[in-house]
Short mmCIF file of C-alpha atoms in Angstrom, two decimals:
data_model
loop_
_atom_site.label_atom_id
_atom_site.label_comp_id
_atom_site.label_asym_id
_atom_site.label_seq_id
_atom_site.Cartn_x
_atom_site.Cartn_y
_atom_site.Cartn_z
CA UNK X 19 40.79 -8.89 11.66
CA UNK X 20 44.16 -10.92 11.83
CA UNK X 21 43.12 -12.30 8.74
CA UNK X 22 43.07 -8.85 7.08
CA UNK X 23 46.54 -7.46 9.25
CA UNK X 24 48.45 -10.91 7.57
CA UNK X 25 47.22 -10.07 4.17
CA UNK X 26 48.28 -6.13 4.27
CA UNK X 27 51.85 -7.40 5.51
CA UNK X 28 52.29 -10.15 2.78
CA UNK X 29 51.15 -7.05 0.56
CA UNK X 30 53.51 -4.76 2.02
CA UNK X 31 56.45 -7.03 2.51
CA UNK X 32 55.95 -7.74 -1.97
CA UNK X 33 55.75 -3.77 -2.53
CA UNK X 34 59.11 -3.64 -0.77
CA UNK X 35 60.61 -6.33 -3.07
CA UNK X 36 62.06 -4.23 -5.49
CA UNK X 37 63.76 -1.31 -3.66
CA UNK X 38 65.17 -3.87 -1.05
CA UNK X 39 66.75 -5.42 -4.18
CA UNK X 40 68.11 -2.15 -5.30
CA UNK X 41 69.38 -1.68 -1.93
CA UNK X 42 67.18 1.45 -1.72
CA UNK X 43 64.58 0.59 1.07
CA UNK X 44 64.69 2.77 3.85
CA UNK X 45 67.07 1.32 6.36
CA UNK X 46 63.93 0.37 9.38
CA UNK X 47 61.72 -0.93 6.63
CA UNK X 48 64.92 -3.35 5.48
CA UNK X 49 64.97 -4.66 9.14
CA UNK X 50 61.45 -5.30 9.24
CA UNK X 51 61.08 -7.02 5.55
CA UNK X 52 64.35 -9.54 6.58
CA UNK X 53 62.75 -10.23 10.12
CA UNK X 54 59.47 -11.22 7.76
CA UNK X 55 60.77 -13.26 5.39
CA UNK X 56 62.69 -15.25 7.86
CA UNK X 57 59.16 -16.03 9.61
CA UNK X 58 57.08 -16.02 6.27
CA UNK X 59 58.06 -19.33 4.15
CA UNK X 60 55.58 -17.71 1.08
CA UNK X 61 56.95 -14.35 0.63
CA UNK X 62 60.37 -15.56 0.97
CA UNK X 63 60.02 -18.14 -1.70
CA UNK X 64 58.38 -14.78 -4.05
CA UNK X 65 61.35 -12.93 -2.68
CA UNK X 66 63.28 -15.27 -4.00
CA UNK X 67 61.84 -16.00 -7.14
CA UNK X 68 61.88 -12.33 -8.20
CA UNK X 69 65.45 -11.90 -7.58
CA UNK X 70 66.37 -14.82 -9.17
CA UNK X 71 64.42 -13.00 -11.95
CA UNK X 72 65.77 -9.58 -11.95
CA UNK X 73 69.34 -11.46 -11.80
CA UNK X 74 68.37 -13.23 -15.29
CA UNK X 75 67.03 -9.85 -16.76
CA UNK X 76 70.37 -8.41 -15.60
CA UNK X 77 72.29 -10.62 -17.16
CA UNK X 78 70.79 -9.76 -21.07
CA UNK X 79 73.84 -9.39 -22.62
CA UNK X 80 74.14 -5.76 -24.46
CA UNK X 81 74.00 -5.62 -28.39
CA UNK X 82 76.89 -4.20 -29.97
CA UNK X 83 75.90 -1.45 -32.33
CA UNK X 84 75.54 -2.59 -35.39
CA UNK X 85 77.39 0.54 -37.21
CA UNK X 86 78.58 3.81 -35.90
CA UNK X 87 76.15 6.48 -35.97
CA UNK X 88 78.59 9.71 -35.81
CA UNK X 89 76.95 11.96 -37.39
CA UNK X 90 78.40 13.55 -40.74
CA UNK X 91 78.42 17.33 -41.17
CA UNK X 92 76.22 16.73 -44.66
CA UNK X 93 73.94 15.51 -42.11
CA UNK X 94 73.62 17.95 -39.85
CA UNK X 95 74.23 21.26 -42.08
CA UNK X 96 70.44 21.81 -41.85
CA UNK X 97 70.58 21.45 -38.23
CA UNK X 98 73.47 23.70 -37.77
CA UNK X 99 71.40 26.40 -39.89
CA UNK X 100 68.39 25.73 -37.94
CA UNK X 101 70.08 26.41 -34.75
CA UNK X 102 68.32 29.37 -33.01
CA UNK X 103 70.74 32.52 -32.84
CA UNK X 104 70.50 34.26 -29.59
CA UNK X 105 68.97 37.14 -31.48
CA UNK X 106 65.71 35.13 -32.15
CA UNK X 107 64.43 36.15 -28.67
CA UNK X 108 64.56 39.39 -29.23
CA UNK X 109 61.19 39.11 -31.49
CA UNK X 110 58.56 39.69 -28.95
CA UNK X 111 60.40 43.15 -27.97
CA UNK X 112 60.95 43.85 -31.77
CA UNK X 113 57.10 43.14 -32.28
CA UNK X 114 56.36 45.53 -29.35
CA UNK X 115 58.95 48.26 -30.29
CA UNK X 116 57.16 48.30 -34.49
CA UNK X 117 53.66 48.42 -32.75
CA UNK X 118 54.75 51.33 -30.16
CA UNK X 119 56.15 53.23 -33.02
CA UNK X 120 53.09 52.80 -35.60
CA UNK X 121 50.99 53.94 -33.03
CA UNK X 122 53.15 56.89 -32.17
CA UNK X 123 53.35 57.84 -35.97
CA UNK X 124 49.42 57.75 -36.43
CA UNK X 125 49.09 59.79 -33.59
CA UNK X 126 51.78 62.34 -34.59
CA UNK X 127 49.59 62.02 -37.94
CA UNK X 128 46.58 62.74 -36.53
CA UNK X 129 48.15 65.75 -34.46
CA UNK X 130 49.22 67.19 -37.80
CA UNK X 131 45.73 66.65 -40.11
CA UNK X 132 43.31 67.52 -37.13
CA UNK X 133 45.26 69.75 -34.84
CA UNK X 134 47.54 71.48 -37.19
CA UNK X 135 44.10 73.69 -38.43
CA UNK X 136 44.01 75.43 -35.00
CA UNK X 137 40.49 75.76 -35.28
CA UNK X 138 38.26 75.12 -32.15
CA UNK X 139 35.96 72.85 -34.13
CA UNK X 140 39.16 70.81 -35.27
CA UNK X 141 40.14 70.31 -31.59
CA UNK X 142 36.89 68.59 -30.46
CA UNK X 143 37.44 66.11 -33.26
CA UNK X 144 41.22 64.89 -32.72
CA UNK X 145 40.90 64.86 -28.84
CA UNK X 146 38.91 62.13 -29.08
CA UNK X 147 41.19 60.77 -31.78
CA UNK X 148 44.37 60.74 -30.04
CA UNK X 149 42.72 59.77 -26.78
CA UNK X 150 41.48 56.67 -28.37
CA UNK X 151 44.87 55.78 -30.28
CA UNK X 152 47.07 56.44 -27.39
CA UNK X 153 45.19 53.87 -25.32
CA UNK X 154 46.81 51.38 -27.69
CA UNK X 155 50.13 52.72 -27.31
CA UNK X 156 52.79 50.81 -25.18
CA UNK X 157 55.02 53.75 -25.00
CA UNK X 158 55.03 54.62 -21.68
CA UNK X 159 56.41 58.36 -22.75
CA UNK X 160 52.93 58.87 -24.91
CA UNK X 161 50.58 57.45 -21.81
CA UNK X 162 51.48 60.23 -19.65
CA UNK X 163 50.21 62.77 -21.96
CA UNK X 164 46.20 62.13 -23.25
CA UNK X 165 44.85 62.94 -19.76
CA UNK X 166 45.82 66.72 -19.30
CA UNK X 167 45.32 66.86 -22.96
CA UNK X 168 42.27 65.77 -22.94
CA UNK X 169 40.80 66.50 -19.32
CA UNK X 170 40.44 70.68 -20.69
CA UNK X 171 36.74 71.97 -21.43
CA UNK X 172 37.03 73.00 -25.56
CA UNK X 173 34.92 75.80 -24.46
CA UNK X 174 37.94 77.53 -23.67
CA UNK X 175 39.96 78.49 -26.54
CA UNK X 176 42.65 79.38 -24.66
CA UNK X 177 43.43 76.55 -22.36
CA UNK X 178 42.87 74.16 -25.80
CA UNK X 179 45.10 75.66 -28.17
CA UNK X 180 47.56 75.58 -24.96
CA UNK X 181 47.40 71.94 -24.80
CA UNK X 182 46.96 71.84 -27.99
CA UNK X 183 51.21 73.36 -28.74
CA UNK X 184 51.76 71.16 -25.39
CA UNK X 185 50.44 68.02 -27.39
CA UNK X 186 52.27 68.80 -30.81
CA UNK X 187 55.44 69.28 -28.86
CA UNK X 188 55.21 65.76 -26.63
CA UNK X 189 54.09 63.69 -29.35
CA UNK X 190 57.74 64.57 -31.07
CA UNK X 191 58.69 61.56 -28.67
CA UNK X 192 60.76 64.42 -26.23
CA UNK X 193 63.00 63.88 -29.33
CA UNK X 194 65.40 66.37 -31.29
CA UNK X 195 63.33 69.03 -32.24
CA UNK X 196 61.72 69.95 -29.35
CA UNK X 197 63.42 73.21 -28.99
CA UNK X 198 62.04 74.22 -32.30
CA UNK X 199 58.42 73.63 -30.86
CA UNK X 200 56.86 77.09 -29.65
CA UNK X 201 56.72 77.74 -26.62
CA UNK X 202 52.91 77.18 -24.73
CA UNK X 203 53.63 81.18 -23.89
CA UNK X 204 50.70 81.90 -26.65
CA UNK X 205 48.10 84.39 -26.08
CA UNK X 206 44.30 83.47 -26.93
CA UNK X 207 44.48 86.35 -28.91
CA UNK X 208 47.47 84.74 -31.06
CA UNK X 209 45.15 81.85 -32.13
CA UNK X 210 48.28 79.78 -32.99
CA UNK X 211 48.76 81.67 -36.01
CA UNK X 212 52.75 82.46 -34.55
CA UNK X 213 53.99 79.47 -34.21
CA UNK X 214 52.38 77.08 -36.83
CA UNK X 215 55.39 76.99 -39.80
CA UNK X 216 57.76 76.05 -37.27
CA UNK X 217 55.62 73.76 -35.50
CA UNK X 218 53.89 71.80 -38.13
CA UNK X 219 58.17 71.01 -39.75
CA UNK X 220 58.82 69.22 -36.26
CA UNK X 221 55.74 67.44 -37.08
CA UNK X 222 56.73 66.35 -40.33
CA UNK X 223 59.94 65.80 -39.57
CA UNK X 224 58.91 63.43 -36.55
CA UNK X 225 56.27 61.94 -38.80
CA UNK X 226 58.96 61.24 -41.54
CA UNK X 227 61.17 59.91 -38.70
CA UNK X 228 58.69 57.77 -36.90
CA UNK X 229 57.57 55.79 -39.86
CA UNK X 230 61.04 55.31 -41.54
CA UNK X 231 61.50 53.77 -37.74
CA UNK X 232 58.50 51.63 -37.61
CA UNK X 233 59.04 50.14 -41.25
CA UNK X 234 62.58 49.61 -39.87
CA UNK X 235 61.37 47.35 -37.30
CA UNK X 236 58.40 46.19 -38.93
CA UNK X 237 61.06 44.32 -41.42
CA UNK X 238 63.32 42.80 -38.76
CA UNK X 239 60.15 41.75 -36.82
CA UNK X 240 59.68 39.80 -39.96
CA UNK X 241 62.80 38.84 -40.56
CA UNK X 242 63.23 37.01 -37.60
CA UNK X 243 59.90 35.60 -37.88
CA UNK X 244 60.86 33.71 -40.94
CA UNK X 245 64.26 32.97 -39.12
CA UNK X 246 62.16 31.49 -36.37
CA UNK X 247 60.03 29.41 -38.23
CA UNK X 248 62.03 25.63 -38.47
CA UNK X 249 60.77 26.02 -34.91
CA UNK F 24 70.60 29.93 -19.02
CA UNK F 25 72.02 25.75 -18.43
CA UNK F 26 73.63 24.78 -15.25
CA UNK F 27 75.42 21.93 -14.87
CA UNK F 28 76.12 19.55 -12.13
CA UNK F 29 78.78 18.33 -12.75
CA UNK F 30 78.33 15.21 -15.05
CA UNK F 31 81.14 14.34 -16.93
CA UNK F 32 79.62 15.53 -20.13
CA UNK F 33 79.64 18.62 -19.16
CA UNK F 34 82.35 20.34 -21.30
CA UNK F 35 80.87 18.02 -24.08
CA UNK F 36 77.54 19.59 -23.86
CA UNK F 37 78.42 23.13 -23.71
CA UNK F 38 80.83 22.69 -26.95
CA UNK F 39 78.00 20.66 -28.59
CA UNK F 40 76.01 23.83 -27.61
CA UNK F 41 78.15 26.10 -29.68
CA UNK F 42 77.71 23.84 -32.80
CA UNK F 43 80.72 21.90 -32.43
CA UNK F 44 80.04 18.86 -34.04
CA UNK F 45 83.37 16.78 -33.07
CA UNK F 46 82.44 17.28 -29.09
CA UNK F 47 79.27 16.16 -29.92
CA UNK F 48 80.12 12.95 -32.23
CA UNK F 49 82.45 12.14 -28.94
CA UNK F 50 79.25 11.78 -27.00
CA UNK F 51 77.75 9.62 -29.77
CA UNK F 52 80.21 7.34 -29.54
CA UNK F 53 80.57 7.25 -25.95
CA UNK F 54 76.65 6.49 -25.77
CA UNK F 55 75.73 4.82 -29.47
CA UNK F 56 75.76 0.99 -28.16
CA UNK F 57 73.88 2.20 -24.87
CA UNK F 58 71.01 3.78 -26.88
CA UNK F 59 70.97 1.18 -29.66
CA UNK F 60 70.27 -0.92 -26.75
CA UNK F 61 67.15 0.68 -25.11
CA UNK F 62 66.07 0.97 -28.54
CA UNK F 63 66.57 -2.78 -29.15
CA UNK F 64 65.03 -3.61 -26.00
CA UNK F 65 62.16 -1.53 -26.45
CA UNK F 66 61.02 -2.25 -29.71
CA UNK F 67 62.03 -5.62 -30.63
CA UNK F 68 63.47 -4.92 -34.06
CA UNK F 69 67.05 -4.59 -34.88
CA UNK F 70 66.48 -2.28 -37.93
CA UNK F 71 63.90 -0.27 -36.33
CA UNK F 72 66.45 0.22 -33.79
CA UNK F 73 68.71 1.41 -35.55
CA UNK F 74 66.77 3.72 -37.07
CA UNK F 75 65.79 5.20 -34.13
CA UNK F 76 69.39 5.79 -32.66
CA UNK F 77 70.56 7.57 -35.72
CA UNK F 78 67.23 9.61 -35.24
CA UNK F 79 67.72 10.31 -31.44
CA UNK F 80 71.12 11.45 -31.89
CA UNK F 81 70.24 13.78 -34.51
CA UNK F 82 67.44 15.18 -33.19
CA UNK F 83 69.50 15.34 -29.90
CA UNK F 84 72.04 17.56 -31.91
CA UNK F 85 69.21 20.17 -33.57
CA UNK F 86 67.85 20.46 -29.69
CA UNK F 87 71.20 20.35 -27.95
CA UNK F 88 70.36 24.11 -26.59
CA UNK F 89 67.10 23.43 -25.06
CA UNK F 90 69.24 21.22 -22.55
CA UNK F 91 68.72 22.52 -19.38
CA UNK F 92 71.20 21.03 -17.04
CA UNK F 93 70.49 17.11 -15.27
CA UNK F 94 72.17 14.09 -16.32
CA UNK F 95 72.93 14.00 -20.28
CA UNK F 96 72.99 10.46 -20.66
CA UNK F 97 69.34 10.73 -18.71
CA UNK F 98 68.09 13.65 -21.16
CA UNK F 99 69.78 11.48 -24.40
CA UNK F 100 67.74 8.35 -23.35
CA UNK F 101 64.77 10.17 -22.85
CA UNK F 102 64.37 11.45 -26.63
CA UNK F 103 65.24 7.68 -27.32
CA UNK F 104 62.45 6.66 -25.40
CA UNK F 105 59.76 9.05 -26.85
CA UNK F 106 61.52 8.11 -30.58
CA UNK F 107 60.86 4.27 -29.44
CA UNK F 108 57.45 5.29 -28.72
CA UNK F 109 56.89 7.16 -31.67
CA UNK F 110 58.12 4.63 -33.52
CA UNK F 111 56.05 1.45 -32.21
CA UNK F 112 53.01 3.94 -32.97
CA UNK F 113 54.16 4.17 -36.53
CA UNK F 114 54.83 -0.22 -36.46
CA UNK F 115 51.22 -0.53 -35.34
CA UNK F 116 49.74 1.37 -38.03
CA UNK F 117 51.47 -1.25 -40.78
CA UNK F 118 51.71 -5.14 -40.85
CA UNK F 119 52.93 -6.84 -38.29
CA UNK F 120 56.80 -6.66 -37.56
CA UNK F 121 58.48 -9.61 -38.75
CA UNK F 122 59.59 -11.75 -36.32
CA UNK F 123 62.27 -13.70 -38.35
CA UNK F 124 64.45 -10.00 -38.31
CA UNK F 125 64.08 -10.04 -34.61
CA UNK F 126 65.32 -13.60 -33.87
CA UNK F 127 68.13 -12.48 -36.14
CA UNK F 128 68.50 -9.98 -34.39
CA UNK F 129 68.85 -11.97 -31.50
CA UNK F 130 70.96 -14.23 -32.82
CA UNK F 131 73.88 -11.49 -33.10
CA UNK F 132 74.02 -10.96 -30.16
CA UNK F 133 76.96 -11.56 -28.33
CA UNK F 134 78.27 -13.10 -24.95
CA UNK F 135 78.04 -9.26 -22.88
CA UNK F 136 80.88 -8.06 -20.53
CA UNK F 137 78.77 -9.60 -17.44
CA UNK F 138 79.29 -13.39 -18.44
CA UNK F 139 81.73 -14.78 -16.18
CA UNK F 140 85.25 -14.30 -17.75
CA UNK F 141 87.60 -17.52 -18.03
CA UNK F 142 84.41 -19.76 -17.92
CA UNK F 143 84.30 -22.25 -20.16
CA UNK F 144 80.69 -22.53 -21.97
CA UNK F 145 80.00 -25.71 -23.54
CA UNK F 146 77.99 -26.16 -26.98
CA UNK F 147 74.78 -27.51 -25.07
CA UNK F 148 74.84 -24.63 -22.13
CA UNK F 149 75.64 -21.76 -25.01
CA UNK F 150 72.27 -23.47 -27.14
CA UNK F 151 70.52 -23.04 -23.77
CA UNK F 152 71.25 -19.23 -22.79
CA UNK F 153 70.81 -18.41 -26.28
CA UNK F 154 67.12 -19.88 -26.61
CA UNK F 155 66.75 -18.07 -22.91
CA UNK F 156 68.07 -15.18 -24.37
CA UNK F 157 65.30 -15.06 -26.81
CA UNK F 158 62.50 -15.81 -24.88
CA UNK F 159 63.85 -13.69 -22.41
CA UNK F 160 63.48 -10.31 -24.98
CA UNK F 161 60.36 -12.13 -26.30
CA UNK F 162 58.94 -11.72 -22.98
CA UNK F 163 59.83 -8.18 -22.01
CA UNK F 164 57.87 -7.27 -25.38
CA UNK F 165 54.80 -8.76 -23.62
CA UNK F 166 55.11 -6.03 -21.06
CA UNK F 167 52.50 -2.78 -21.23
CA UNK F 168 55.17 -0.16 -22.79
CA UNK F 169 55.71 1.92 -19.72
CA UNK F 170 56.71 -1.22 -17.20
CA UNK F 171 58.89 -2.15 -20.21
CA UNK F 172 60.44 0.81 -20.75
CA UNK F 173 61.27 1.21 -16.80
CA UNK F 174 62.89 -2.57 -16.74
CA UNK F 175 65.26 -1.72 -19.37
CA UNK F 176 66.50 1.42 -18.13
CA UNK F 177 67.01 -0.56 -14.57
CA UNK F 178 68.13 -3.41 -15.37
CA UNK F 179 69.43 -4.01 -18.57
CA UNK F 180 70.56 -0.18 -18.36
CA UNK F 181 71.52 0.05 -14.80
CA UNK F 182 70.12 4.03 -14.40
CA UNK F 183 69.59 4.90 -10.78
CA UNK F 184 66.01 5.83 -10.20
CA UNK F 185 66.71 9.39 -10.32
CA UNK F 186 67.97 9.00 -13.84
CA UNK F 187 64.81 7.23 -14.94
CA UNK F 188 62.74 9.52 -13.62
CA UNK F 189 64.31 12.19 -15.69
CA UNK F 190 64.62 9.85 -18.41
CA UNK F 191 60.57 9.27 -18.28
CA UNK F 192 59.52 12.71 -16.80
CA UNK F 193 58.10 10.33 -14.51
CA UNK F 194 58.12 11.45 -10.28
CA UNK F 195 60.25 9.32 -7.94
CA UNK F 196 57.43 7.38 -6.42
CA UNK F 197 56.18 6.74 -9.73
CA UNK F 198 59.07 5.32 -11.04
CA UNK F 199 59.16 2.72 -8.20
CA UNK F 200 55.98 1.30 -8.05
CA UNK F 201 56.35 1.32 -11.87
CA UNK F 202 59.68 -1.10 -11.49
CA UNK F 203 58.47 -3.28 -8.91
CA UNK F 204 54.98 -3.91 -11.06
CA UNK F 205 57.44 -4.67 -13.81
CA UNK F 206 59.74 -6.42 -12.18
CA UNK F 207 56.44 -8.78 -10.62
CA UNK F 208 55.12 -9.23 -13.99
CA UNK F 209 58.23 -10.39 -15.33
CA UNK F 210 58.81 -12.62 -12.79
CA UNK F 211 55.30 -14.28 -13.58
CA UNK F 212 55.96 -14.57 -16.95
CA UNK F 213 59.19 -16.38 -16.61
CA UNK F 214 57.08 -19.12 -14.13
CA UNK F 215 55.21 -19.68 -16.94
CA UNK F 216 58.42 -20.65 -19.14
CA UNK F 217 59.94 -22.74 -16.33
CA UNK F 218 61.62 -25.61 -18.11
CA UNK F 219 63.91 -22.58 -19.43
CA UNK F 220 64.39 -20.52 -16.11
CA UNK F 221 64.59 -23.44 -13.62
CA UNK F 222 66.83 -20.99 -11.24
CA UNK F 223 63.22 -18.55 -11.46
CA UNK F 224 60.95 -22.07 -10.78
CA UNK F 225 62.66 -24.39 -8.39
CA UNK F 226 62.45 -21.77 -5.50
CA UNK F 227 58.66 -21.28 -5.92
CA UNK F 228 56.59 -24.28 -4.33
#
C-alpha cells in the first residue's frame, strides 16, 4: 500500500515537471513538488536532468531565412481574383428566391390553362394541381392561399368559381394588377363569363412577369455559382 | 464578422483583409524567419522548408478572410504546421530525404541571438556545439510528429500554451501532457548521446 502511494507520487511529482518549468504549475502544487524533490534524491536528479534538457533544446539557435518570401503581386493576382466578394453569400437566398418564383410562375400557369376555362370539370382538375405545386413553394404569400381554395366542395358552382376569381387574383403575387382582377362579387348565374378578358391579361401579364423574374435570378444564381467555385 | 483582441497585427490583418498586399508582405517579413524555422524544425530539410514557408504564406494570403480573430502569429503557424504535415506525407511517399542537404542545412546555421554576447568561443568549443547542434535536430526528428511539433513551438518557438493550442487545434490539457511527454522523451534520448550532452548526463546517477 505504501509501496503503491510512493510510486503514484514519483509519478505525479514527473507529470508536474514540465509546467513547473514553464512556471505554470498551480501555485500549491509548486510547494508540494519543491518540498518533494528536496526529500526525493531520484526525482530530483530527473528534475534535473530534464531541465538541463529543455535548457539545451532552448538554446537551438534560429535559422536565418534563407531568402525573403514577400510575396509578388504576379504571385498573388490569382489569389486576389479568387478572393470571395461579399456578394457570394448571397447564393443560398438567390437559389431560394429563382425556386420561389418558378414555382409561383407554374402555378400562375396552371391557374391560366386549367382555371381560365371556368368550367366545373376544369376546376376539379387544377385544385389538385395547384394544391400540390404550392406545397413546394417557399413563398410564404402563396402558402396562405391553397387551403380556402381548396377546402370548397366542387359541387357547388358557386362557391368554386368564387375561389376560383379569389385564386386568379392572389396568385398575381398581391402585385400591380390586382385592381384589374374582378371583383369575387360574381353571381352563379354569371358563370365567369364577365370578367374573364380582363382577368386572364393580369394572368398573362403576371405570367410574362414571373418568368422574366425567375430566369433573372436563375442566371445570377449561376453566376455566382461559377464565381464560387475556386472554393 | 472578425474580432480582434488586440494583437498587434491587428490593423495588419484587417488591411490584408481588404486585399492589401503591402500590409500583408509587412507581416511576412515580420514572421518569415519564425516560420522558416518551425518548418526547419519540423521537417528536417532546408529546401523542403522553404518550400513550405513560401506556401504557408500564400495560402495564408488567399484565406486571410476566413481569420476569425485569436493570435495571428498562432493562426500563421498553424497552416505551417498542417503544410509541414502535408508535406512529410508527400516525403514519405518518395525516396528517402537526403541527409547530406540536411547537415548542410545545419551547417548554415548560425550562432542565434541567445548565445551569450561578448563570449569568446574557441575553435574546439564552436566544433562541439555545432556537432550538438546536429544531433540535437537529428534527435527531435526521432520524435512521433505531434510531440515534435509541440517542442518546437515551446521551446525553440517560445509560444505560450494558449498559442499552441490554437496553433494545433489542440485543448489546453492536451497540449500539456503533450509537452511534458515530449519534453521526457527528449530528455531520454539525449542520455543516450551523453558524451555530447554531459550537462543532460552528469546529474543523472
Amino acid at each position: 500500500m505504501r509501496l503503491w502511494f510512493r510510486k503514484n507520487t514519483h509519478q505525479q511529482a514527473r507529470e508536474a515537471f514540465s509546467e513547473y518549468l514553464d512556471g505554470r504549475l498551480a501555485a500549491g502544487m509548486a510547494v508540494w513538488l519543491e518540498a518533494h524533490l528536496r526529500q526525493c534524491p531520484p526525482c530530483e536528479d530527473e528534475f534535473a536532468s530534464m531541465r538541463a534538457s529543455v535548457q539545451l533544446v532552448r538554446m537551438m539557435p534560429q535559422a536565418p531565412a534563407p531568402r525573403s518570401f514577400l510575396l509578388r503581386p504576379d504571385q498573388v493576382v490569382q489569389q486576389v481574383r479568387m478572393m470571395p466578394p461579399f456578394w457570394i453569400s448571397w447564393l443560398p437566398a438567390v437559389r431560394v428566391a429563382a425556386a420561389a418564383t418558378a414555382a409561383l410562375f407554374l402555378v400562375v400557369v396552371s391557374v391560366d390553362l386549367f382555371g381560365a376555362g371556368g368550367g366545373t370539370s376544369a376546376q376539379s382538375t387544377s385544385y389538385p394541381i395547384l394544391r400540390s405545386q404550392e406545397q413546394a413553394d417557399i413563398s410564404q404569400q402563396e402558402k396562405q392561399r391553397p387551403a380556402p381554395a381548396a377546402a370548397p366542395s366542387s359541387s357547388q358552382p358557386s362557391i368554386s368559381q368564387e375561389s376560383l376569381q379569389d385564386g386568379a387574383r392572389n396568385a398575381q403575387g398581391g402585385g400591380q394588377s390586382s385592381g384589374a382582377a374582378p371583383q369575387p362579387t360574381l353571381e352563379a348565374s354569371d358563370e365567369g363569363a364577365l370578367g374573364m378578358p380582363s382577368s386572364s391579361s393580369a394572368l398573362r401579364l403576371a405570367e410574362a412577369i414571373l418568368f422574366a423574374v425567375s430566369l433573372l435570378l436563375l442566371a445570377c444564381a449561376l453566376a455566382i455559382a461559377r464565381r464560387r467555385q475556386p472554393y | 464578422m472578425t474580432t480582434f483582441t488586440g494583437d498587434p497585427d491587428d490593423v495588419l490583418v484587417q488591411a490584408s483583409q481588404r486585399g492589401e498586399l503591402t500590409s500583408f508582405n509587412v507581416l511576412v517579413e515580420r514572421y518569415q524567419r519564425q516560420v522558416y524555422n518551425v518548418a526547419l524544425r519540423l521537417l528536417g530539410n532546408p529546401t523542403e522548408a522553404e518550400d513550405v514557408t513560401q506556401e504557408t504564406f500564400l495560402s495564408a494570403f488567399q484565406h486571410i478572410q476566413s481569420f476569425r480573430g485569436g493570435i495571428f502569429r498562432a493562426w500563421l503557424i498553424r497552416i505551417a504546421t498542417n503544410a509541414c504535415h502535408d508535406a512529410s506525407r508527400r516525403s514519405m511517399r518518395r525516396p528517402a530525404t537526403s541527409l547530406d542537404a540536411y547537415l548542410e542545412g545545419e551547417a548554415v546555421l548560425r550562432d542565434g541571438p541567445r548565445d551569450i554576447p561578448g563570449h569568446e568561443i574557441g575553435p574546439e568549443e564552436l566544433a562541439l556545439r555545432q556537432e550538438q547542434r546536429q544531433t540535437l535536430a537529428q534527435l527531435l526528428l526521432k520524435l512521433p510528429e505531434d510531440q515534435r511539433t509541440v517542442l518546437v513551438l515551446s521551446d525553440i518557438q517560445e509560444l505560450s500554451y494558449e498559442e499552441i493550442a490554437q496553433a494545433t487545434g489542440e485543448a489546453l490539457g492536451t497540449v500539456k501532457s503533450r509537452l511534458s511527454r515530449a519534453r521526457a522523451r527528449m530528455r531520454d534520448l539525449l542520455l543516450e548521446h551523453g558524451e555530447l550532452f554531459p550537462q543532460v548526463q552528469r546529474l543523472t546517477r
